[in-house]
C-alpha atoms as a PDB file:
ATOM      1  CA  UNK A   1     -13.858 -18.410   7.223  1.00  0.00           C
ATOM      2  CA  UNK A   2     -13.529 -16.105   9.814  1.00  0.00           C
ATOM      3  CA  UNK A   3     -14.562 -17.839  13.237  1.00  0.00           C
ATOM      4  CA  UNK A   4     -16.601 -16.097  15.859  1.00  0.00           C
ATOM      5  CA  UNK A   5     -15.738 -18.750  18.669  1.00  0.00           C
ATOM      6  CA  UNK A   6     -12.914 -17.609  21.237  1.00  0.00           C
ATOM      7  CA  UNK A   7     -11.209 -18.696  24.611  1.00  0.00           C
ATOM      8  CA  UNK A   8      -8.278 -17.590  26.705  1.00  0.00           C
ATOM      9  CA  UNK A   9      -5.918 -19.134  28.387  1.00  0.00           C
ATOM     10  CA  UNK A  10      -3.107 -17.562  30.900  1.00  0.00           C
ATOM     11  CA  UNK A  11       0.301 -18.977  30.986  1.00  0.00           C
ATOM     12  CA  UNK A  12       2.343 -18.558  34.086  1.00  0.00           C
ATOM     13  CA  UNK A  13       5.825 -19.718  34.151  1.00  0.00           C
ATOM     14  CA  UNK A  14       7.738 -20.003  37.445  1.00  0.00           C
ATOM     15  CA  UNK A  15      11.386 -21.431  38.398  1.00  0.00           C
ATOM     16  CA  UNK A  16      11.418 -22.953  35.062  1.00  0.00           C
ATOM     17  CA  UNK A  17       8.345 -24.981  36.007  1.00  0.00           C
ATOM     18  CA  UNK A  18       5.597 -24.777  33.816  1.00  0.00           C
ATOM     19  CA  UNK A  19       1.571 -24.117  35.437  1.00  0.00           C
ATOM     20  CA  UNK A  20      -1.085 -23.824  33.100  1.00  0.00           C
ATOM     21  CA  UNK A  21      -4.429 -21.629  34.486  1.00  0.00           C
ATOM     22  CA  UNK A  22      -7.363 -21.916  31.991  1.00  0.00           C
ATOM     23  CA  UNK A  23     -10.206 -19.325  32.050  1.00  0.00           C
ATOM     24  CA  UNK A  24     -12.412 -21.417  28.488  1.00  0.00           C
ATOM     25  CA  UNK A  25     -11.855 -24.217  27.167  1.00  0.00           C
ATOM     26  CA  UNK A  26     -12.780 -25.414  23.439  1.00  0.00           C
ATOM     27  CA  UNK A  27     -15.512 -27.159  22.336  1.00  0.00           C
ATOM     28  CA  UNK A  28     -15.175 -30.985  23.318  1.00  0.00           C
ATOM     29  CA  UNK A  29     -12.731 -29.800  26.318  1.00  0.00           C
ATOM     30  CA  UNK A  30     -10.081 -29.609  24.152  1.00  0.00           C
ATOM     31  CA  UNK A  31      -7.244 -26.395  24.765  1.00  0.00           C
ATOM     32  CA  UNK A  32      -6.658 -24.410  22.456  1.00  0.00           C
ATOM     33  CA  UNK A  33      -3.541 -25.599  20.226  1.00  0.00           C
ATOM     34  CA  UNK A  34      -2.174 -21.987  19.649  1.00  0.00           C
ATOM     35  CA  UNK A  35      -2.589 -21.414  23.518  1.00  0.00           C
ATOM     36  CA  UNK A  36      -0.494 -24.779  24.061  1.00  0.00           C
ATOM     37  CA  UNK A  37       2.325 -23.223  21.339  1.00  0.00           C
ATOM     38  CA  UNK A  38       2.473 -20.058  23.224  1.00  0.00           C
ATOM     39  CA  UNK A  39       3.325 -21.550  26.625  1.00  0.00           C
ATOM     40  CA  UNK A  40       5.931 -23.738  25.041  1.00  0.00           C
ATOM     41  CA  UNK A  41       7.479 -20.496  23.114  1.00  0.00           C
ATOM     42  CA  UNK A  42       7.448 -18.330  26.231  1.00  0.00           C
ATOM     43  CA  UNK A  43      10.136 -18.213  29.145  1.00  0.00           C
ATOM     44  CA  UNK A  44       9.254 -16.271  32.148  1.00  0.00           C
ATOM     45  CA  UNK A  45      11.094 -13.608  33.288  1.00  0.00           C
ATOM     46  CA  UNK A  46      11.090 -12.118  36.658  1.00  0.00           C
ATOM     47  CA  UNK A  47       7.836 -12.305  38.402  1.00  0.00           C
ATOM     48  CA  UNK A  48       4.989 -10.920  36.367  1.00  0.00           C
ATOM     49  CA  UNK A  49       2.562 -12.812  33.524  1.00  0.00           C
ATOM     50  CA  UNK A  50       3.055 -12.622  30.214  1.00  0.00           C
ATOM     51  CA  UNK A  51       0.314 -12.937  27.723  1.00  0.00           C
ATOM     52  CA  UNK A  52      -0.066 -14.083  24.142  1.00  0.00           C
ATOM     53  CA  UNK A  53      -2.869 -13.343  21.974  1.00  0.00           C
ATOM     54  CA  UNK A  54      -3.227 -16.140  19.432  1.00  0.00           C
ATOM     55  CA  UNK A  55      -5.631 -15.139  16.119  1.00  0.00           C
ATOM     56  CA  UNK A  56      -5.874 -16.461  12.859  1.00  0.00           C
ATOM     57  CA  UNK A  57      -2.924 -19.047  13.627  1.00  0.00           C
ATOM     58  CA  UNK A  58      -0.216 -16.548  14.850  1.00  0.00           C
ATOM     59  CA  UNK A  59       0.883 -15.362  18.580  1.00  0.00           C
ATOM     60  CA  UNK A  60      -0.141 -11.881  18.849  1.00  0.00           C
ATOM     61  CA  UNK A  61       2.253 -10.618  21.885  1.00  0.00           C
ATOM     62  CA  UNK A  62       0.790  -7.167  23.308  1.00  0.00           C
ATOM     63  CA  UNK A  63       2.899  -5.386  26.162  1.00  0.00           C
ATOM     64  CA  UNK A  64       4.194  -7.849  29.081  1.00  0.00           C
ATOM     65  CA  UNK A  65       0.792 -10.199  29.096  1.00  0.00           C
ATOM     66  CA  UNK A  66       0.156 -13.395  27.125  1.00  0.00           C
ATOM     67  CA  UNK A  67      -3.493 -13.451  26.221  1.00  0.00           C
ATOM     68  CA  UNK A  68      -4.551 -16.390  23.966  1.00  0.00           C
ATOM     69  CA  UNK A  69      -7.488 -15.051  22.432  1.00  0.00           C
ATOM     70  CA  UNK A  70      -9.707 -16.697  19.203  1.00  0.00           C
ATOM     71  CA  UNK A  71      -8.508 -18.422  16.834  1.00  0.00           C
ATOM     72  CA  UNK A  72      -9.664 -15.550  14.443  1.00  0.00           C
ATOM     73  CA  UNK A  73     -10.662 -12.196  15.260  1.00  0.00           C
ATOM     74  CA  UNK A  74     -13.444 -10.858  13.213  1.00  0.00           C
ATOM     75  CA  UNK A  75     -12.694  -9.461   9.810  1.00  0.00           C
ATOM     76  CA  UNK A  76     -14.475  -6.390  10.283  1.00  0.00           C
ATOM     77  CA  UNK A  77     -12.101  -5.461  13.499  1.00  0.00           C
ATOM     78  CA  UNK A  78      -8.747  -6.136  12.315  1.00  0.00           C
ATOM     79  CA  UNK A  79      -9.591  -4.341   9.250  1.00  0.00           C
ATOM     80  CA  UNK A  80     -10.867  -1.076  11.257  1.00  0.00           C
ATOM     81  CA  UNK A  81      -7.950  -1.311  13.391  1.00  0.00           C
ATOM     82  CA  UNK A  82      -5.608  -1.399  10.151  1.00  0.00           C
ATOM     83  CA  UNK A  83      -7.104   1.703   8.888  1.00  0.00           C
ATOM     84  CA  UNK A  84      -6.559   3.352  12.230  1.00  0.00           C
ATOM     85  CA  UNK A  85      -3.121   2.837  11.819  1.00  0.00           C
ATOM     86  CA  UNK A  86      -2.952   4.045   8.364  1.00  0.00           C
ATOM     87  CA  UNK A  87      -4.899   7.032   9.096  1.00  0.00           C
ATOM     88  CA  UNK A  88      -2.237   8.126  12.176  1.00  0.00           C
ATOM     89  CA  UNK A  89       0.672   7.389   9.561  1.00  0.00           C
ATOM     90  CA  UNK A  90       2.263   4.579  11.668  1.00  0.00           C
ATOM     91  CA  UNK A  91       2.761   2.565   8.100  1.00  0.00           C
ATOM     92  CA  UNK A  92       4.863   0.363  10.102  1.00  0.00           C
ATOM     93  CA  UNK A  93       3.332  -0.519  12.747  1.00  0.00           C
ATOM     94  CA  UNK A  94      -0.348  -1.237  10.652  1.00  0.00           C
ATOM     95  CA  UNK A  95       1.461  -3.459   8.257  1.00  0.00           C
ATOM     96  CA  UNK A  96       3.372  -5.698  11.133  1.00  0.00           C
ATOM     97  CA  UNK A  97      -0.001  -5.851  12.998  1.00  0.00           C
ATOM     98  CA  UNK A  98      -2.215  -6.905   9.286  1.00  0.00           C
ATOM     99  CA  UNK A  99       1.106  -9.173   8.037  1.00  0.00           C
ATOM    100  CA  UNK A 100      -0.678 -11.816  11.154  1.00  0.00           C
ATOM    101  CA  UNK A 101      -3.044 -12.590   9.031  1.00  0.00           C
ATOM    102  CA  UNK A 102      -1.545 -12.851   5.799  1.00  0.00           C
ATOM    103  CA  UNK A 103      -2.845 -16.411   5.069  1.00  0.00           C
ATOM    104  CA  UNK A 104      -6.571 -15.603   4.537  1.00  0.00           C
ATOM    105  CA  UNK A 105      -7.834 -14.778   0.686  1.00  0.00           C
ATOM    106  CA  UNK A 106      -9.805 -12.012   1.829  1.00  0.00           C
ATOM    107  CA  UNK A 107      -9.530  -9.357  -0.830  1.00  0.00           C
ATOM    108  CA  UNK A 108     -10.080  -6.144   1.648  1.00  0.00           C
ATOM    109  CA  UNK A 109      -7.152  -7.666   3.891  1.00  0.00           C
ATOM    110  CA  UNK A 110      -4.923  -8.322   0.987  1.00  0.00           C
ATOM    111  CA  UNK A 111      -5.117  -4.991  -0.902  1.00  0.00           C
ATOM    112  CA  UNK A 112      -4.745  -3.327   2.238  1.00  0.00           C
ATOM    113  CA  UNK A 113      -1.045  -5.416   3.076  1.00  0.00           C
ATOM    114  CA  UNK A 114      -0.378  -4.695  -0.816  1.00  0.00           C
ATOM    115  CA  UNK A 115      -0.675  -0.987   0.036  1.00  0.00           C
ATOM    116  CA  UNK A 116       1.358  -0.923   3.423  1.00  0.00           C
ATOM    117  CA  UNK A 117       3.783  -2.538   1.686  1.00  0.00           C
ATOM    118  CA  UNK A 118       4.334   0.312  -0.789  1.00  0.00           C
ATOM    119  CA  UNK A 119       4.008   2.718   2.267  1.00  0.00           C
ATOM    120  CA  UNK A 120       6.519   1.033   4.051  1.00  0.00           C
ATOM    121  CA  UNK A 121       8.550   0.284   1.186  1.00  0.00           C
ATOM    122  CA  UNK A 122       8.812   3.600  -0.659  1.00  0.00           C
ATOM    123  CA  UNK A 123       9.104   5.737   2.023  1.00  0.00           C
ATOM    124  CA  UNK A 124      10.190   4.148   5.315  1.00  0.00           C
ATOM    125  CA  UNK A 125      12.727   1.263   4.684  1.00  0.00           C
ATOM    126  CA  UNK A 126      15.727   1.649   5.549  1.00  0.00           C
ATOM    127  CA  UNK A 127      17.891   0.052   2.733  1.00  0.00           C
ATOM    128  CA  UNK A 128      17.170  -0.819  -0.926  1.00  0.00           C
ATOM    129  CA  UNK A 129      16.766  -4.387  -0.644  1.00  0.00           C
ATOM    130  CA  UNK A 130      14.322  -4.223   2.516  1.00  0.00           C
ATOM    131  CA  UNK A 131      12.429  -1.857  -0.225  1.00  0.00           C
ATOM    132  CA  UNK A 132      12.917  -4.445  -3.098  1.00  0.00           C
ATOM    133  CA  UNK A 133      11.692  -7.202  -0.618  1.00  0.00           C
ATOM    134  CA  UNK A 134       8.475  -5.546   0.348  1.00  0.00           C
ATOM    135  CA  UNK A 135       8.040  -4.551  -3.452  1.00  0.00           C
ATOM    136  CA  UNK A 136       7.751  -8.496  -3.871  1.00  0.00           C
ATOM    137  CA  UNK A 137       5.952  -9.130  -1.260  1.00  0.00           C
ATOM    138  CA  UNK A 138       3.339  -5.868  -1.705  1.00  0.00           C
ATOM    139  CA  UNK A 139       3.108  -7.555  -5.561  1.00  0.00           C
ATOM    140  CA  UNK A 140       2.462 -11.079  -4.103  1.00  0.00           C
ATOM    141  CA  UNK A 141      -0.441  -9.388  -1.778  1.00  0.00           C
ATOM    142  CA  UNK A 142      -2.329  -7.721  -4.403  1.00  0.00           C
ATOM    143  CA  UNK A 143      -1.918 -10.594  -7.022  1.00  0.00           C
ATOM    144  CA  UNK A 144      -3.851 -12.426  -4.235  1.00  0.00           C
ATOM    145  CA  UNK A 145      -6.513 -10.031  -4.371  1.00  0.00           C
ATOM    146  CA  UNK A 146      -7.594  -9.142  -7.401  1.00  0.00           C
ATOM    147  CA  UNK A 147      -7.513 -13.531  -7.655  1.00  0.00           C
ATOM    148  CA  UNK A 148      -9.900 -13.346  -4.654  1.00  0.00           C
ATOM    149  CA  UNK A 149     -12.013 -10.288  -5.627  1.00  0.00           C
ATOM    150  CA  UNK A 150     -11.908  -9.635  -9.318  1.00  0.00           C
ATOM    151  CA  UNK A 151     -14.624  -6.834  -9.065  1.00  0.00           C
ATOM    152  CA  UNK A 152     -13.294  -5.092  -6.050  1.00  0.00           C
ATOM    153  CA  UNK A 153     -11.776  -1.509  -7.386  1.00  0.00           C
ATOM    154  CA  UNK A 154      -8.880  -1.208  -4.852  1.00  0.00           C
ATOM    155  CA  UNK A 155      -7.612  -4.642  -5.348  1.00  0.00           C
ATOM    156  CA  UNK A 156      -6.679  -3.650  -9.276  1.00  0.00           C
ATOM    157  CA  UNK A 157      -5.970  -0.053  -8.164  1.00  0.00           C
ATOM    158  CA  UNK A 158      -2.975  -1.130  -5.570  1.00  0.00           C
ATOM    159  CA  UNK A 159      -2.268  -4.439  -7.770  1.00  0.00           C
ATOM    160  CA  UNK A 160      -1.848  -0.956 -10.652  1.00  0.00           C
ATOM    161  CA  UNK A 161       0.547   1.046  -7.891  1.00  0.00           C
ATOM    162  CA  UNK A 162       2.364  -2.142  -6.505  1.00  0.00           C
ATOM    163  CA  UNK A 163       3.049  -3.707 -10.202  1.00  0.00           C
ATOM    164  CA  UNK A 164       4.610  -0.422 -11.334  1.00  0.00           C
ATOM    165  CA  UNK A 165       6.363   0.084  -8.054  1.00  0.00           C
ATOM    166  CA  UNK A 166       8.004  -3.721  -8.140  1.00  0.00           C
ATOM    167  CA  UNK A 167       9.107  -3.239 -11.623  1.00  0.00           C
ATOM    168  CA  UNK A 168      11.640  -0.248 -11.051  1.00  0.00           C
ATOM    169  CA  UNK A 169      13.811  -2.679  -8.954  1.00  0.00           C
ATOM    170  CA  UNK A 170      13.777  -5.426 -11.791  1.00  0.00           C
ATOM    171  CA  UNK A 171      15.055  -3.087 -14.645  1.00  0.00           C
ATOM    172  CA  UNK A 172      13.521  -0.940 -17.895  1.00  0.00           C
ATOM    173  CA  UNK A 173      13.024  -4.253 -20.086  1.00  0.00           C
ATOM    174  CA  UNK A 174      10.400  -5.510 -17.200  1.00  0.00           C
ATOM    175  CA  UNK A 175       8.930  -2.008 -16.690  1.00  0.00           C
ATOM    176  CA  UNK A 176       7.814  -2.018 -20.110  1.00  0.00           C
ATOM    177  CA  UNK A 177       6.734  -5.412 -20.623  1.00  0.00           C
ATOM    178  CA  UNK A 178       4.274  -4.713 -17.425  1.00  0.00           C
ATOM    179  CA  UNK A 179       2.946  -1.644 -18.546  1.00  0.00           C
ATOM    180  CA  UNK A 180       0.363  -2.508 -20.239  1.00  0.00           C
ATOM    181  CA  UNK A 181      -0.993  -4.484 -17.498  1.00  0.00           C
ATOM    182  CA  UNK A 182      -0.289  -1.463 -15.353  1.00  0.00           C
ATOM    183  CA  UNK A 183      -2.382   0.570 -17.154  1.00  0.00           C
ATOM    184  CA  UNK A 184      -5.203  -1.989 -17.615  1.00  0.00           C
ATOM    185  CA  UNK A 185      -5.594  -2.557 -13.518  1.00  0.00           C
ATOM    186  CA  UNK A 186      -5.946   1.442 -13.332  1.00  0.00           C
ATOM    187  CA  UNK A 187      -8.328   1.427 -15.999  1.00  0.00           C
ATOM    188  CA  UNK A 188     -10.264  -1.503 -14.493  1.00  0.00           C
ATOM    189  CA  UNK A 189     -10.515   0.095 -11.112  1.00  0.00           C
ATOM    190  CA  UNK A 190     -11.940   3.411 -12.696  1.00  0.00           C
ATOM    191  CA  UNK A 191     -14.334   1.449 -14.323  1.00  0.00           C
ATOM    192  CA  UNK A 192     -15.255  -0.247 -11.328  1.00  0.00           C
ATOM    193  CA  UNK A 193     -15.031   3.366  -8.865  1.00  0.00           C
ATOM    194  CA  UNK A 194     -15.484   6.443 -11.526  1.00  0.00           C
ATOM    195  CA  UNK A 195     -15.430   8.606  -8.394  1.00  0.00           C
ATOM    196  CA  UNK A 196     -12.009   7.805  -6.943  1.00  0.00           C
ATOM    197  CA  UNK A 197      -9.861  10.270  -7.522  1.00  0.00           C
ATOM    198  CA  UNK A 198      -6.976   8.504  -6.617  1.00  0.00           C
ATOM    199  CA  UNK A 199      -7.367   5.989  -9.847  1.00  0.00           C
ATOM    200  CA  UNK A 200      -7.362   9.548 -11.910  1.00  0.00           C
ATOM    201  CA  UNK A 201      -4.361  10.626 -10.553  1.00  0.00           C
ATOM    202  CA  UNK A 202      -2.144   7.150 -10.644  1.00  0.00           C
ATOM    203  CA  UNK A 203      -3.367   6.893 -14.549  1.00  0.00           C
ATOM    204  CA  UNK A 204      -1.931  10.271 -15.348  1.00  0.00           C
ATOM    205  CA  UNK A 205       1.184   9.338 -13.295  1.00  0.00           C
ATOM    206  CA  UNK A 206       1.386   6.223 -16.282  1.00  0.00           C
ATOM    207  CA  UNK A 207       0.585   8.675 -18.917  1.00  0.00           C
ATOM    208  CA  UNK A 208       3.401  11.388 -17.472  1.00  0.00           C
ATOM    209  CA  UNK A 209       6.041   8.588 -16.788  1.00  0.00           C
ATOM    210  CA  UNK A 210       5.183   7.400 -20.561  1.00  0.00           C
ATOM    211  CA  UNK A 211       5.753  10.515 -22.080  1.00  0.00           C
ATOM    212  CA  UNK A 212       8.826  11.510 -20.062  1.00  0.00           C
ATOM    213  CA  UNK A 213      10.683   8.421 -21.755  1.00  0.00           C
ATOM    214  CA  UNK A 214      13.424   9.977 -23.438  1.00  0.00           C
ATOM    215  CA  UNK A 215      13.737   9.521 -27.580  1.00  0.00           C
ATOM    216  CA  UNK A 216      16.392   6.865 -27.593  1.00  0.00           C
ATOM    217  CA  UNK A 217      15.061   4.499 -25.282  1.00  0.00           C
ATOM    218  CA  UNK A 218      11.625   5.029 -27.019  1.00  0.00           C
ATOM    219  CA  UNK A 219      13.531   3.618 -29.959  1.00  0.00           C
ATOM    220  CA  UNK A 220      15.550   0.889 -28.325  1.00  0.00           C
ATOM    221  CA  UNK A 221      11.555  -0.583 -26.647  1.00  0.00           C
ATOM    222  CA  UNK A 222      10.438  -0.327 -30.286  1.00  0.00           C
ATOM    223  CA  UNK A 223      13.492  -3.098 -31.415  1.00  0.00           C
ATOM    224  CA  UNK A 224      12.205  -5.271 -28.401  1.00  0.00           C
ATOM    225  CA  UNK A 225       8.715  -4.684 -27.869  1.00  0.00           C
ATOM    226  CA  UNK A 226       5.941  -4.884 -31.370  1.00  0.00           C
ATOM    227  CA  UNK A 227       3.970  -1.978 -29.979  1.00  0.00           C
ATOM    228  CA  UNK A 228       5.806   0.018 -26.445  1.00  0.00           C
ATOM    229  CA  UNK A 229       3.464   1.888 -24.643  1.00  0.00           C
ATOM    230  CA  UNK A 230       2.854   5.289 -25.710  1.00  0.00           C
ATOM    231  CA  UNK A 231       1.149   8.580 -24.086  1.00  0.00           C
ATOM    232  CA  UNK A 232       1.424  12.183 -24.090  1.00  0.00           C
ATOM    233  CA  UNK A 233       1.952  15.082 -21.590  1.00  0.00           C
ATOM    234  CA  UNK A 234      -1.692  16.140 -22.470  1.00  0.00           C
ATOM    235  CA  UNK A 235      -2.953  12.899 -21.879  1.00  0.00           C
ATOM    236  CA  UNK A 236      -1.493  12.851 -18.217  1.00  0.00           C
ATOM    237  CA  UNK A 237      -2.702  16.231 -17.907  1.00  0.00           C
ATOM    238  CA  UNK A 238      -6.430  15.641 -18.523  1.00  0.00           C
ATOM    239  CA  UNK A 239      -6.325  12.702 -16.118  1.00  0.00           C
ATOM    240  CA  UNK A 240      -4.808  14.704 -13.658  1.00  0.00           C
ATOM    241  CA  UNK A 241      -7.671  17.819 -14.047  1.00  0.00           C
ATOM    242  CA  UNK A 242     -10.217  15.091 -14.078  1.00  0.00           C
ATOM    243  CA  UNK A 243      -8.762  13.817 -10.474  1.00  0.00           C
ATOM    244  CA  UNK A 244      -9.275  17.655  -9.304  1.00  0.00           C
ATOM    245  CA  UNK A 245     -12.123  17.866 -10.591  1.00  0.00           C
ATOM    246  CA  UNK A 246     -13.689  14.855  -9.108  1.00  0.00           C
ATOM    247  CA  UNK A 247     -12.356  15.607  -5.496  1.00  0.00           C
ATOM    248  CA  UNK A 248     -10.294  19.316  -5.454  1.00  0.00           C
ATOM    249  CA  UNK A 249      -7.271  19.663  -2.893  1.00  0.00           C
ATOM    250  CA  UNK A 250      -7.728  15.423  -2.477  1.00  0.00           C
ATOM    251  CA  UNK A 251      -3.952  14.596  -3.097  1.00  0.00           C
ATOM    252  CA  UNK A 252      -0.840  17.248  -2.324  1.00  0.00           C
ATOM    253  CA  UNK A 253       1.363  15.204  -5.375  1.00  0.00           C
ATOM    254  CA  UNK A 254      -1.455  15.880  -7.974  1.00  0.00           C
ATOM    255  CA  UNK A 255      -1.395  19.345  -7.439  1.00  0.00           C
ATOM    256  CA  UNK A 256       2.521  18.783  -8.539  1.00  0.00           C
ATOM    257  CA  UNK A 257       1.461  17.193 -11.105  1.00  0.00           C
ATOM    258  CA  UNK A 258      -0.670  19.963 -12.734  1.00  0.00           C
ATOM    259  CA  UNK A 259       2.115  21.797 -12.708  1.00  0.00           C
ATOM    260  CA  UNK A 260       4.661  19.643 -14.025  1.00  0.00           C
ATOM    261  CA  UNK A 261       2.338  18.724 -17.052  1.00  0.00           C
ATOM    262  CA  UNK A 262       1.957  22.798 -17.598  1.00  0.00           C
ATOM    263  CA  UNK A 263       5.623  23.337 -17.443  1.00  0.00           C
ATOM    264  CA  UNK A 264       5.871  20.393 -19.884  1.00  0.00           C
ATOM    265  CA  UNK A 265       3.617  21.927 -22.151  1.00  0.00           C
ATOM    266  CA  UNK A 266       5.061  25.145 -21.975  1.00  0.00           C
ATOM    267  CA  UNK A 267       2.633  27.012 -20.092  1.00  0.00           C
ATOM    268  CA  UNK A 268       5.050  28.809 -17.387  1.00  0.00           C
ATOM    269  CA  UNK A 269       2.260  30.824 -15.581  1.00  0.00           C
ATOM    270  CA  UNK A 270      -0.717  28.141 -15.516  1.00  0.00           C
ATOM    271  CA  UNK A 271       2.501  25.952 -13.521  1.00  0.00           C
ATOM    272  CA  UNK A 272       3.887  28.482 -11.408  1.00  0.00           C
ATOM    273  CA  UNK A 273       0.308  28.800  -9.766  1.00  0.00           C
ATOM    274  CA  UNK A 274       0.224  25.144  -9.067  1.00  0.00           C
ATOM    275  CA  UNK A 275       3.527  24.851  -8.020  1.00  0.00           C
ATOM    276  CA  UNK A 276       2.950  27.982  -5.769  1.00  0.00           C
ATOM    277  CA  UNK A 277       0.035  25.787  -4.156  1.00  0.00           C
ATOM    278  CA  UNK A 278       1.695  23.279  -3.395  1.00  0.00           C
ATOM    279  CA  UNK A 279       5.196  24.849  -2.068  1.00  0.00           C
ATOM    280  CA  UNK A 280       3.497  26.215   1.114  1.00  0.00           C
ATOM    281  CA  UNK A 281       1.399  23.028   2.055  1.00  0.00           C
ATOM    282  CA  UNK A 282       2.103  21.243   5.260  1.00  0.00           C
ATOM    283  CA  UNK A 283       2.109  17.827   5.781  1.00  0.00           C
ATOM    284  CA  UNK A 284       3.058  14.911   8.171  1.00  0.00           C
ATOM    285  CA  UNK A 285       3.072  12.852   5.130  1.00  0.00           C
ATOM    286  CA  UNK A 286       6.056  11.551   3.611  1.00  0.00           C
ATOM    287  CA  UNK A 287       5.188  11.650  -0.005  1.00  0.00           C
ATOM    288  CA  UNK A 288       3.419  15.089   0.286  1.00  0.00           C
ATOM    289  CA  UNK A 289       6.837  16.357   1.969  1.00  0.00           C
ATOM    290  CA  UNK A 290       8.432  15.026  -1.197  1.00  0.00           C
ATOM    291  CA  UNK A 291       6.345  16.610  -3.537  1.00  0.00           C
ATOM    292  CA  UNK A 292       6.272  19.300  -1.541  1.00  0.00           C
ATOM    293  CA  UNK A 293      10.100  20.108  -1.828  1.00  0.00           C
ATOM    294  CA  UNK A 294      10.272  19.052  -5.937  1.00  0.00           C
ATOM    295  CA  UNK A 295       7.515  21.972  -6.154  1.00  0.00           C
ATOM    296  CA  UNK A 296       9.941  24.536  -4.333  1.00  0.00           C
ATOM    297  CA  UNK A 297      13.069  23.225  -6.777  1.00  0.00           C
ATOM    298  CA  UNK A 298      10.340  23.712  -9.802  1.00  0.00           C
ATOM    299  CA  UNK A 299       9.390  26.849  -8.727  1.00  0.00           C
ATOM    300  CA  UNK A 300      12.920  28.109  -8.160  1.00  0.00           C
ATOM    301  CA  UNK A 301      13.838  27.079 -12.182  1.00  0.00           C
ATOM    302  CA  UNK A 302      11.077  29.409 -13.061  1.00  0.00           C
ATOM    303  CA  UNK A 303      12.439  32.251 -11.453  1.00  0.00           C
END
């Protein structure tokens, strides 16, 4: 349950003596026990304050002062804070300040850590297994989730995005033995949100990857698995159109997409205009920027 009660406490250490200056006590007169663990874990240094913030059960430290603040900070806050974060593309920085409160089942906290960790993960870490570690983690998050909000479309849309994520770094075999269940959370969460575009898009990205598995491994997944998955380049294509449709210009790497689905299909011109969108769009974005350059290499095939 997310607590409303709060009190602070300031911690001054001095000469490697140890003074304790209270501004609120807890109920019953009783400090707070995350206050007491911050001035045990701090040492001063030089002749200033340092402050600790302690919410939901973890030492928040913020610039050179030790605050210790409520035991839990509304929901409502961190959450808005989060998306501030993720809206000024500091993946980061939004999932180190959300991974504090990783221990509540709140399903709008955990799909939101499942999808920083695929930010982070995909495009800002800076080695494999940091990538492969937050794939687990991001999987761990959104399993969490859709456990604590069944109904709730963005837990089984990132627990869709996450699960297919994870399973590149655990090998083909595991890929397709989840891929059913991949395509069943996107499915879900379109039945739960038919006005997200995003759910559009990721389901065509299932149907393209699907159809872009080449004949012989097709035929190896039929020796191991009863009945592989199986799609089409026009499937993926009317998923993607229906994503436009719902929400046109939402999502840079549908636009790519489009035009990868056309080429596919063998209709040069139809992809050349959708590359051509595409190639001159800026963006601070990492995964735009990456779609962004595949259109230019696309484009240059076609001549």
């Amino acid at each position: 349950m997310w607590l409303q009660a709060s009190w602070r406490c300031v911690v001054r250490l001095r000469a490697g003596a140890l003074l304790w200056r209270v501004s609120r006590r807890a109920p019953g007169g009783r400090l707070s026990r995350w206050a007491a663990a911050a001035g045990r874990a701090l040492a001063w240094r030089g002749s200033g304050l340092a402050v600790v913030t302690a919410v939901s059960g973890v030492l928040v430290v913020t610039g050179g002062v030790v605050t210790a603040a409520s035991e839990q900070e509304r929901l409502p806050d961190v959450l808005a804070r989060a998306d501030q974060l993720y809206k000024e593309n500091k993946m980061p920085e939004a999932l180190s300040y959300l991974r504090q409160f990783d221990t509540q089942e709140e399903a709008e906290l955990l799909w939101r850590l499942a999808r920083l960790c695929y930010k982070v993960g995909k495009y800002h870490s800076a080695s494999y297994g940091e990538a492969e570690q937050l794939g687990e983690a991001g999987l761990r998050y959104a399993e969490r989730a859709v456990a604590a909000e069944g109904d709730n479309f963005a837990c089984h849309k990132w627990m869709g995005i996450v699960m297919s994520w994870a399973s590149d770094f655990q090998g083909y075999k595991k890929k397709i033995e989840r891929s059913f269940d991949i395509r069943d959370h996107f499915l879900k969460a379109i039945e739960l949100n038919p006005t997200d575009a995003t759910c559009r898009h990721i389901l065509g990205q299932w149907c393209y990857s699907v159809a872009s598995v080449p004949w012989y491994m097709k035929q190896a997944a039929k020796i191991i698995f009863a009945t592989p998955p199986n799609s089409s380049y026009e499937e993926a294509l009317s998923h993607f159109e229906a994503a436009e449709k719902v929400d046109p210009g939402f999502y840079c790497p549908n636009w790519l997409y489009l035009g990868k689905c056309y080429l596919q299909l063998g209709h040069r011109e139809e992809a050349r205009q959708w590359l051509g969108r595409i190639a001159g769009h800026h963006s601070e974005l990492a995964e735009d920027r990456e779609a962004v350059e595949e259109a230019k290499t696309l484009l240059k095939q076609l001549g």
